Amino acid sequence: MTGINKNKQNLKELIDTNDFVEHVSVDCVIFGFHKDTLKVLLLKYHDLDLWSVPGGFIFNDENLNDAAARTLYERTHLSDVFLEQFYTFGDIKRTENNTHQKLLENKNIEVDKNHWIYQRFISVGYCALIDYTLTYTFPDSFNEVCQWFNISELPNMAFDHKEMIEKGLLYLRKNIDYQVMGSNLLPDKFTMKELQHLYEAILGEPLRRNNFQRKILSMNILERLEKHFTGSANKAPYLYRFLEGSEIKQSDFDK
Amino acid sequence: MTGINKNKQNLKELIDTNDFVEHVSVDCVIFGFHKDTLKVLLLKYHDLDLWSVPGGFIFNDENLNDAAARTLYERTHLSDVFLEQFYTFGDIKRTENNTHQKLLENKNIEVDKNHWIYQRFISVGYCALIDYTLTYTFPDSFNEVCQWFNISELPNMAFDHKEMIEKGLLYLRKNIDYQVMGSNLLPDKFTMKELQHLYEAILGEPLRRNNFQRKILSMNILERLEKHFTGSANKAPYLYRFLEGSEIKQSDFDK
């Protein structure tokens, strides 16, 4: 993967470089699933009550999709995860609030007013699905905190990032099949109840237990394993795992 | 629609302007349907045996999606048609063959070697569905011919435009529902056979007549009209039309 180790931690160095494709950025809506809730990974800007999805610029010698993978890697240290383009955001007004200028002023970094960082950006939106239990998060030089939020309880968002998350979720609902969502968002072994809760969280509506179970079992994508014994035994549920070959990281469309 | 009348016909003027967002372009894969065949609208570059899908740049004061609509309008003089983003193409190598340089040299237009037109472009791909019978085509100052091609018989394509058309077709198959495809690609009235041939052309495989007819009628999206009498009467087929409200020009996702 080109450029994966190119993270420039020094903000001033990042701004002064001519290494980036100007006017274009990538942004990653990173979905995780924890305690029956669908979550997104957000960054808080230094000294501003403003959050954003992890994003970055594209090096001149880097493929667009590799820039998205690098951005994801820099925030999670995970590679080889499900990552797919879903929409490119290019309204004139999307960067009008000049968040970059406020950030740089807060850090007392002087940048020429005509610098590309102050101009319009067209941003390519990606959505990533990651196993929440595997994840540690890493803020960058623009940001002080990197944190998971419930999709229904988002904080104050920068740019058009609220709309980005909404569109990313719509994309997930419409385009990603059950198997891909489950195998990327859940741990290796899970109960039928956990799987159902995942799909309910993504669809934003309850599913009937019997219907769900019948439908998912008829798809022949699950392998039934041992029983899941916790403290209260007796009616312990079975654990399941996706059958070999079902851990699709990338849809056919993106190959 | 912003910028729809901004077509700069003069090539030199277009190149010298500072009005565009540098390093970004839009490209439109325009699908039409004629004589049982799915077609795309292509442009031939001046003095080069090289064709491309209609594309253009984005004015600084123009929304990305409006730039795509303008590009489509400039080549077809059609507005308010189905037009949807499907993928953003950003590999480093996609513009390496320097088609722009050859074009400008052919026209004896001198442009500084460091001009953005010679640099890398990230291109946002759109697909459009238009009624072939309504269309007249209009070349621009880069191109001498604007012509329909069968998707299975493409000429020598510039940049990564062959891949663009393939991805556009995959997108059509996977994401656009039957009703949207039919109501945008067919004339107002059509026979069941014509409708079946359209879906076969898009899917690239034959469908069983009885199954197809049963499925499409069960969707309750068609209105049956008068019989379609041609020369040989007797077994004249019925004409159909999509029911009111079914002419969806844009998917929910793109709103």
Coordinates of C-alpha atoms in Angstrom, one line a residue:
Chain A
M1 CA 0.0 0.0 0.0
T2 CA 1.6 3.2 -1.2
G3 CA 2.4 5.9 1.3
I4 CA 1.1 4.1 4.4
N5 CA 4.1 5.4 6.5
K6 CA 4.0 8.9 5.3
N7 CA 2.2 10.4 8.3
K8 CA 3.6 13.9 8.9
Q9 CA 3.1 14.6 12.5
N10 CA 4.4 18.1 12.3
L11 CA 1.6 20.4 11.4
K12 CA 3.7 23.2 10.0
E13 CA 5.7 20.8 7.9
L14 CA 2.4 19.4 6.6
I15 CA 1.1 22.8 5.6
D16 CA 4.3 23.9 4.0
T17 CA 4.8 20.9 1.8
N18 CA 4.0 20.8 -1.9
D19 CA 3.5 17.0 -1.7
F20 CA -0.3 17.0 -1.8
V21 CA -2.9 17.1 -4.5
E22 CA -4.5 20.5 -3.8
H23 CA -8.2 20.9 -3.4
V24 CA -8.9 17.3 -2.7
S25 CA -9.2 15.4 0.5
V26 CA -10.4 12.0 1.8
D27 CA -12.7 11.4 4.8
C28 CA -13.4 8.1 6.4
V29 CA -16.6 7.3 8.2
I30 CA -15.4 4.5 10.4
F31 CA -18.2 2.3 11.8
G32 CA -17.9 0.0 14.8
F33 CA -20.4 -1.9 16.8
H34 CA -20.4 -2.2 20.6
K35 CA -23.1 -2.9 23.3
D36 CA -25.8 -3.2 20.7
T37 CA -25.0 0.2 19.3
L38 CA -23.6 1.4 16.0
K39 CA -20.7 3.8 16.5
V40 CA -18.5 6.2 14.5
L41 CA -14.9 7.1 15.3
L42 CA -14.5 10.9 15.6
L43 CA -11.6 13.3 16.2
K44 CA -11.9 16.5 18.3
Y45 CA -10.0 19.6 17.0
H46 CA -7.6 21.3 19.3
D47 CA -9.2 24.1 21.4
L48 CA -12.4 24.0 19.4
D49 CA -15.7 22.3 20.3
L50 CA -15.8 20.7 16.9
W51 CA -15.5 17.1 15.8
S52 CA -14.8 15.5 12.5
V53 CA -14.5 12.1 10.8
P54 CA -10.8 11.2 10.3
G55 CA -9.6 12.6 7.0
G56 CA -6.5 13.7 5.2
F57 CA -4.9 14.8 2.0
I58 CA -3.6 12.8 -0.9
F59 CA 0.1 12.7 -1.7
N60 CA 1.0 13.5 -5.3
D61 CA 2.5 10.0 -5.7
E62 CA -0.3 8.2 -3.9
N63 CA -3.4 6.5 -5.3
L64 CA -6.7 8.0 -4.0
N65 CA -7.8 4.7 -2.4
D66 CA -4.4 4.3 -0.8
A67 CA -4.7 7.7 0.8
A68 CA -8.0 6.6 2.4
A69 CA -6.3 3.4 3.7
R70 CA -3.4 5.4 5.1
T71 CA -5.8 7.8 6.9
L72 CA -7.6 4.9 8.4
Y73 CA -4.3 3.3 9.4
E74 CA -3.0 6.4 11.0
R75 CA -6.1 6.7 13.3
T76 CA -6.5 3.0 14.1
H77 CA -3.3 1.2 13.2
L78 CA -5.5 -1.3 11.4
S79 CA -4.8 -2.3 7.8
D80 CA -6.6 -4.7 5.5
V81 CA -10.0 -3.7 6.7
F82 CA -13.3 -3.2 4.8
L83 CA -13.0 0.3 3.2
E84 CA -15.1 1.5 0.3
Q85 CA -15.8 4.8 -1.4
F86 CA -19.4 5.9 -1.1
Y87 CA -19.8 9.5 -2.2
T88 CA -17.8 12.5 -3.2
F89 CA -18.8 15.8 -1.5
G90 CA -18.3 18.8 -3.6
D91 CA -20.7 21.6 -2.7
I92 CA -19.1 25.0 -2.7
K93 CA -20.3 25.8 0.8
R94 CA -19.0 22.7 2.5
T95 CA -15.7 24.3 3.6
E96 CA -17.0 27.9 4.0
N97 CA -16.8 28.0 7.8
N98 CA -13.0 28.0 7.5
T99 CA -12.3 25.5 10.3
H100 CA -8.7 25.2 9.0
Q101 CA -8.0 28.9 9.5
K102 CA -9.3 28.8 13.1
L103 CA -7.2 25.7 13.9
L104 CA -4.0 27.3 12.5
E105 CA -4.6 30.5 14.3
N106 CA -5.2 28.6 17.6
K107 CA -1.8 27.0 17.1
N108 CA -0.1 30.3 16.2
I109 CA 1.0 29.0 12.9
E110 CA 1.2 31.6 10.2
V111 CA 0.1 30.6 6.8
D112 CA -0.3 32.8 3.7
K113 CA -3.9 33.7 3.1
N114 CA -3.8 32.4 -0.4
H115 CA -2.6 28.9 0.7
W116 CA -4.7 26.0 -0.6
I117 CA -5.5 25.0 2.9
Y118 CA -7.9 28.0 3.1
Q119 CA -9.6 27.2 -0.2
R120 CA -12.4 24.9 -1.3
F121 CA -12.0 21.2 -0.9
I122 CA -13.7 18.4 -2.7
S123 CA -13.7 15.4 -0.4
V124 CA -14.0 11.7 -1.3
G125 CA -16.0 9.9 1.4
Y126 CA -15.1 6.4 2.4
C127 CA -16.8 4.1 4.8
A128 CA -14.9 1.5 6.9
L129 CA -16.2 -1.3 9.0
I130 CA -14.0 -2.4 11.9
D131 CA -14.2 -4.8 14.8
Y132 CA -14.6 -2.5 17.8
T133 CA -12.9 -4.9 20.1
L134 CA -9.7 -4.8 18.1
T135 CA -9.4 -1.0 18.0
Y136 CA -7.1 1.4 19.7
T137 CA -7.3 5.0 18.5
F138 CA -4.6 7.5 17.8
P139 CA -5.2 11.3 17.5
D140 CA -3.0 13.4 15.1
S141 CA -1.4 16.8 15.2
F142 CA -4.6 18.6 14.3
N143 CA -6.6 16.8 17.0
E144 CA -6.4 16.1 20.7
V145 CA -9.0 13.3 21.2
C146 CA -10.0 10.3 19.0
Q147 CA -13.2 8.8 20.4
W148 CA -16.2 6.6 19.5
F149 CA -19.7 8.1 19.4
N150 CA -23.2 6.5 19.0
I151 CA -24.5 7.4 15.6
S152 CA -27.6 8.8 17.3
E153 CA -25.7 11.0 19.7
L154 CA -23.2 13.0 17.5
P155 CA -21.4 16.0 18.9
N156 CA -21.0 19.4 17.1
M157 CA -19.6 18.4 13.7
A158 CA -17.2 20.3 11.4
F159 CA -17.8 21.0 7.7
D160 CA -20.5 18.8 6.3
H161 CA -19.4 15.8 8.3
K162 CA -22.8 15.2 9.9
E163 CA -24.2 14.8 6.4
M164 CA -21.3 12.5 5.5
I165 CA -22.1 10.2 8.4
E166 CA -25.8 10.1 7.4
K167 CA -24.9 9.3 3.8
G168 CA -22.4 6.7 4.9
L169 CA -25.1 5.0 6.9
L170 CA -27.5 5.0 4.0
Y171 CA -24.8 3.5 1.8
L172 CA -24.3 0.8 4.4
R173 CA -28.0 0.0 4.5
K174 CA -28.4 -0.1 0.7
N175 CA -25.2 -1.6 -0.6
I176 CA -23.4 -3.8 1.9
D177 CA -24.7 -7.3 2.3
Y178 CA -25.5 -8.9 5.6
Q179 CA -22.5 -11.2 5.5
V180 CA -20.0 -8.4 4.8
M181 CA -21.4 -6.3 7.6
G182 CA -21.4 -9.1 10.1
S183 CA -18.0 -10.5 9.4
N184 CA -16.4 -7.1 9.6
L185 CA -18.2 -5.5 12.6
L186 CA -18.5 -8.5 14.9
P187 CA -15.8 -10.4 16.7
D188 CA -14.9 -13.9 15.3
K189 CA -17.6 -15.7 17.5
F190 CA -21.0 -14.2 18.3
T191 CA -24.5 -15.2 19.4
M192 CA -27.6 -15.0 17.2
K193 CA -28.8 -12.3 19.4
E194 CA -25.7 -10.2 18.9
L195 CA -26.0 -10.6 15.1
Q196 CA -29.6 -9.6 15.2
H197 CA -28.8 -6.5 17.3
L198 CA -26.1 -5.5 14.8
Y199 CA -28.6 -5.6 11.9
E200 CA -31.2 -3.7 14.0
A201 CA -28.7 -1.0 14.8
I202 CA -27.7 -0.6 11.1
L203 CA -31.3 -0.6 9.8
G204 CA -32.5 1.5 12.7
E205 CA -35.6 -0.7 13.3
P206 CA -36.4 -3.8 15.3
L207 CA -36.5 -7.2 13.5
R208 CA -38.7 -10.2 14.5
R209 CA -36.5 -12.8 16.2
N210 CA -38.0 -15.9 14.4
N211 CA -38.0 -14.3 11.0
F212 CA -34.5 -13.0 11.4
Q213 CA -33.2 -16.4 12.6
R214 CA -34.9 -18.3 9.8
K215 CA -33.7 -15.9 7.1
I216 CA -30.1 -15.8 8.3
L217 CA -29.8 -19.6 8.7
S218 CA -31.3 -20.1 5.2
M219 CA -28.4 -18.1 3.7
N220 CA -25.9 -20.9 4.7
I221 CA -23.2 -18.4 5.7
L222 CA -23.0 -19.4 9.4
E223 CA -21.3 -22.2 11.2
R224 CA -22.7 -23.2 14.6
L225 CA -20.1 -23.7 17.3
E226 CA -20.1 -24.5 21.1
K227 CA -22.6 -23.1 23.5
H228 CA -21.9 -19.7 25.1
F229 CA -21.8 -20.4 28.8
T230 CA -21.8 -17.3 31.1
G231 CA -22.7 -17.2 34.8
S232 CA -26.3 -18.2 34.4
A233 CA -26.0 -21.5 32.5
N234 CA -29.1 -23.5 31.6
K235 CA -30.4 -21.7 28.5
A236 CA -26.9 -20.8 27.2
P237 CA -27.1 -19.7 23.5
Y238 CA -25.0 -21.1 20.7
L239 CA -22.1 -19.2 19.4
Y240 CA -21.8 -18.8 15.6
R241 CA -19.0 -17.9 13.2
F242 CA -19.1 -16.9 9.5
L243 CA -18.2 -19.8 7.3
E244 CA -14.7 -19.8 5.6
G245 CA -14.6 -17.6 2.6
S246 CA -17.3 -15.3 4.0
E247 CA -14.9 -12.6 5.3
I248 CA -15.2 -10.4 2.3
K249 CA -13.2 -7.2 3.0
Q250 CA -14.0 -5.4 -0.1
S251 CA -17.1 -5.6 -2.3
D252 CA -16.9 -6.8 -5.9
F253 CA -17.7 -3.3 -7.0
D254 CA -14.5 -1.8 -5.6
K255 CA -12.0 -4.4 -7.0
Chain B
M1 CA -28.5 24.9 -11.8
T2 CA -25.4 26.9 -11.2
G3 CA -23.0 27.5 -14.1
I4 CA -25.1 25.7 -16.8
N5 CA -24.4 28.4 -19.3
K6 CA -20.7 28.7 -18.6
N7 CA -19.6 26.7 -21.5
K8 CA -16.3 28.2 -22.8
Q9 CA -16.0 27.2 -26.4
N10 CA -12.6 28.8 -26.9
L11 CA -10.0 26.3 -25.9
K12 CA -7.2 28.8 -25.2
E13 CA -9.6 30.8 -23.0
L14 CA -10.5 27.7 -21.1
I15 CA -6.9 26.8 -20.5
D16 CA -5.8 30.3 -19.4
T17 CA -8.6 30.8 -16.9
N18 CA -8.1 30.6 -13.2
D19 CA -11.8 29.8 -12.8
F20 CA -11.5 26.0 -12.3
V21 CA -10.8 23.8 -9.3
E22 CA -7.5 22.4 -10.2
H23 CA -6.7 18.7 -10.2
V24 CA -10.4 17.6 -10.2
S25 CA -12.6 16.8 -13.2
V26 CA -16.0 15.2 -13.8
D27 CA -16.8 12.5 -16.3
C28 CA -20.2 11.3 -17.4
V29 CA -20.9 7.8 -18.6
I30 CA -24.1 8.5 -20.6
F31 CA -26.2 5.4 -21.3
G32 CA -28.9 5.2 -24.0
F33 CA -30.9 2.3 -25.4
H34 CA -31.6 1.7 -29.1
K35 CA -32.4 -1.3 -31.2
D36 CA -32.1 -3.7 -28.3
T37 CA -28.6 -2.5 -27.5
L38 CA -27.2 -0.5 -24.6
K39 CA -25.1 2.4 -25.8
V40 CA -22.7 5.0 -24.4
L41 CA -22.1 8.5 -25.8
L42 CA -18.5 9.2 -26.6
L43 CA -16.4 12.1 -27.9
K44 CA -13.5 11.8 -30.4
Y45 CA -10.5 14.0 -29.8
H46 CA -9.3 16.2 -32.6
D47 CA -6.7 14.5 -34.8
L48 CA -6.3 11.6 -32.4
D49 CA -7.7 8.1 -32.7
L50 CA -8.9 8.4 -29.2
W51 CA -12.3 8.6 -27.6
S52 CA -13.5 9.6 -24.2
V53 CA -16.7 9.9 -22.2
P54 CA -17.9 13.5 -21.9
G55 CA -16.1 15.3 -19.1
G56 CA -15.1 18.7 -17.9
F57 CA -13.8 20.8 -15.1
I58 CA -15.5 22.4 -12.1
F59 CA -15.8 26.1 -11.8
N60 CA -14.6 27.6 -8.5
D61 CA -18.1 28.8 -7.8
E62 CA -19.9 25.7 -8.9
N63 CA -21.1 22.7 -7.0
L64 CA -19.6 19.4 -8.0
N65 CA -22.9 17.9 -9.0
D66 CA -23.9 21.0 -11.0
A67 CA -20.6 20.7 -13.0
A68 CA -21.6 17.1 -14.0
A69 CA -25.1 18.4 -15.0
R70 CA -23.6 21.2 -17.0
T71 CA -21.2 18.7 -18.8
L72 CA -24.2 16.5 -19.7
Y73 CA -26.2 19.5 -20.8
E74 CA -23.3 20.8 -23.0
R75 CA -23.1 17.5 -24.9
T76 CA -26.8 16.7 -25.2
H77 CA -28.8 19.9 -24.4
L78 CA -30.8 17.8 -22.0
S79 CA -31.4 18.9 -18.4
D80 CA -33.4 17.3 -15.6
V81 CA -32.3 13.8 -16.5
F82 CA -31.2 10.9 -14.3
L83 CA -27.6 11.6 -13.2
E84 CA -25.8 10.0 -10.3
Q85 CA -22.3 9.8 -9.0
F86 CA -20.9 6.2 -9.0
Y87 CA -17.2 6.3 -8.3
T88 CA -14.2 8.6 -8.0
F89 CA -11.2 7.6 -10.0
G90 CA -7.9 8.6 -8.4
D91 CA -5.1 6.3 -9.4
I92 CA -1.8 8.1 -10.1
K93 CA -1.4 6.5 -13.5
R94 CA -4.8 7.3 -14.9
T95 CA -3.6 10.5 -16.6
E96 CA 0.0 9.5 -17.3
N97 CA -0.4 9.2 -21.0
N98 CA -0.7 12.9 -21.3
T99 CA -3.6 13.1 -23.7
H100 CA -4.1 16.8 -22.9
Q101 CA -0.5 17.7 -24.0
K102 CA -1.0 15.9 -27.4
L103 CA -4.3 17.7 -27.9
L104 CA -2.9 21.1 -27.2
E105 CA 0.2 20.5 -29.4
N106 CA -2.1 19.3 -32.2
K107 CA -3.9 22.7 -32.0
N108 CA -0.7 24.6 -31.8
I109 CA -1.7 26.1 -28.4
E110 CA 1.3 26.9 -26.2
V111 CA 0.8 26.2 -22.5
D112 CA 3.3 26.4 -19.8
K113 CA 4.7 22.9 -18.9
N114 CA 3.8 23.5 -15.2
H115 CA 0.2 24.2 -16.0
W116 CA -2.4 22.1 -14.1
I117 CA -3.8 20.7 -17.3
Y118 CA -0.7 18.6 -17.6
Q119 CA -0.8 17.3 -14.0
R120 CA -2.7 14.6 -12.3
F121 CA -6.5 14.6 -12.2
I122 CA -8.9 13.0 -9.8
S123 CA -12.1 12.4 -11.7
V124 CA -15.6 12.0 -10.2
G125 CA -17.6 9.6 -12.4
Y126 CA -21.3 10.1 -13.0
C127 CA -23.7 7.9 -14.9
A128 CA -26.6 9.3 -16.8
L129 CA -29.6 7.5 -18.3
I130 CA -31.2 9.2 -21.2
D131 CA -33.9 8.5 -23.7
Y132 CA -32.0 7.8 -27.0
T133 CA -34.9 9.1 -29.1
L134 CA -34.8 12.5 -27.6
T135 CA -31.1 13.1 -28.1
Y136 CA -29.1 15.3 -30.4
T137 CA -25.4 15.5 -29.6
F138 CA -23.0 18.4 -29.6
P139 CA -19.2 18.2 -29.8
D140 CA -17.0 20.7 -28.0
S141 CA -13.8 22.6 -28.8
F142 CA -11.6 19.6 -27.7
N143 CA -13.6 17.2 -29.9
E144 CA -14.7 16.8 -33.4
V145 CA -17.3 14.0 -33.1
C146 CA -19.9 13.1 -30.5
Q147 CA -21.3 9.6 -31.2
W148 CA -23.1 6.6 -29.7
F149 CA -21.3 3.3 -29.3
N150 CA -22.5 -0.2 -28.3
I151 CA -21.1 -1.0 -24.9
S152 CA -19.7 -4.2 -26.4
E153 CA -17.9 -2.5 -29.3
L154 CA -16.0 0.4 -27.7
P155 CA -13.3 2.2 -29.7
N156 CA -9.8 3.1 -28.5
M157 CA -10.4 4.9 -25.2
A158 CA -8.4 7.7 -23.5
F159 CA -7.2 7.7 -19.9
D160 CA -9.0 5.1 -17.8
H161 CA -12.4 5.7 -19.6
K162 CA -12.8 2.0 -20.6
E163 CA -12.7 1.1 -16.9
M164 CA -15.1 4.0 -16.1
I165 CA -17.7 2.6 -18.5
E166 CA -17.3 -0.9 -17.0
K167 CA -17.7 0.4 -13.5
G168 CA -20.6 2.6 -14.6
L169 CA -22.4 -0.5 -16.0
L170 CA -21.7 -2.5 -12.8
Y171 CA -23.2 0.4 -10.8
L172 CA -26.3 0.4 -13.0
R173 CA -26.8 -3.4 -12.5
K174 CA -26.3 -3.3 -8.8
N175 CA -27.8 0.0 -7.7
I176 CA -30.5 1.3 -10.0
D177 CA -33.9 -0.3 -9.8
Y178 CA -35.9 -1.6 -12.8
Q179 CA -38.4 1.2 -12.7
V180 CA -35.8 3.9 -12.7
M181 CA -33.9 2.3 -15.6
G182 CA -37.0 1.7 -17.7
S183 CA -38.6 5.1 -17.2
N184 CA -35.3 6.9 -18.1
L185 CA -34.0 4.8 -21.0
L186 CA -37.2 4.0 -22.8
P187 CA -39.6 6.3 -24.7
D188 CA -42.9 7.1 -23.0
K189 CA -44.7 4.0 -24.5
F190 CA -43.1 0.7 -25.1
T191 CA -43.9 -3.0 -25.5
M192 CA -43.2 -5.7 -23.0
K193 CA -40.7 -7.1 -25.4
E194 CA -38.8 -3.8 -25.6
L195 CA -38.7 -3.6 -21.8
Q196 CA -37.4 -7.1 -21.5
H197 CA -34.7 -6.4 -24.1
L198 CA -33.6 -3.4 -22.2
Y199 CA -33.1 -5.4 -19.0
E200 CA -31.3 -8.1 -20.9
A201 CA -28.9 -5.5 -22.4
I202 CA -28.1 -4.1 -19.0
L203 CA -27.7 -7.4 -17.3
G204 CA -25.8 -8.9 -20.2
E205 CA -27.8 -12.1 -20.1
P206 CA -31.1 -13.5 -21.5
L207 CA -34.3 -13.5 -19.3
R208 CA -37.1 -16.0 -19.6
R209 CA -40.1 -14.3 -21.2
N210 CA -42.8 -15.7 -18.9
N211 CA -40.8 -15.2 -15.7
F212 CA -39.9 -11.7 -16.7
Q213 CA -43.5 -10.7 -17.6
R214 CA -44.9 -12.2 -14.3
K215 CA -42.3 -10.4 -12.2
I216 CA -42.6 -7.0 -13.8
L217 CA -46.4 -7.1 -13.8
S218 CA -46.4 -8.1 -10.1
M219 CA -44.5 -4.9 -9.3
N220 CA -47.6 -2.8 -10.2
I221 CA -45.5 -0.1 -11.9
L222 CA -46.9 -0.4 -15.4
E223 CA -50.1 0.8 -17.0
R224 CA -51.4 -1.2 -20.0
L225 CA -52.4 1.0 -22.9
E226 CA -53.7 0.4 -26.5
K227 CA -52.4 -2.3 -28.7
H228 CA -49.3 -1.5 -30.8
F229 CA -50.4 -2.0 -34.4
T230 CA -47.7 -2.1 -37.0
G231 CA -48.0 -3.4 -40.6
S232 CA -48.6 -7.1 -39.7
A233 CA -51.6 -6.7 -37.4
N234 CA -53.2 -9.9 -35.9
K235 CA -51.0 -10.6 -32.9
A236 CA -50.2 -6.9 -32.1
P237 CA -48.6 -6.5 -28.7
Y238 CA -49.9 -4.1 -26.0
L239 CA -48.1 -0.9 -25.3
Y240 CA -47.2 0.0 -21.7
R241 CA -46.3 3.1 -19.8
F242 CA -44.9 3.5 -16.3
L243 CA -47.5 4.6 -13.8
E244 CA -47.6 8.2 -12.7
G245 CA -45.0 8.9 -10.0
S246 CA -42.7 6.2 -11.3
E247 CA -40.5 8.6 -13.3
I248 CA -37.8 8.8 -10.6
K249 CA -35.0 10.9 -12.0
Q250 CA -32.7 10.6 -9.0
S251 CA -32.3 7.9 -6.4
D252 CA -33.1 8.5 -2.8
F253 CA -29.4 8.2 -2.0
D254 CA -28.5 11.2 -4.1
K255 CA -31.0 13.6 -2.6

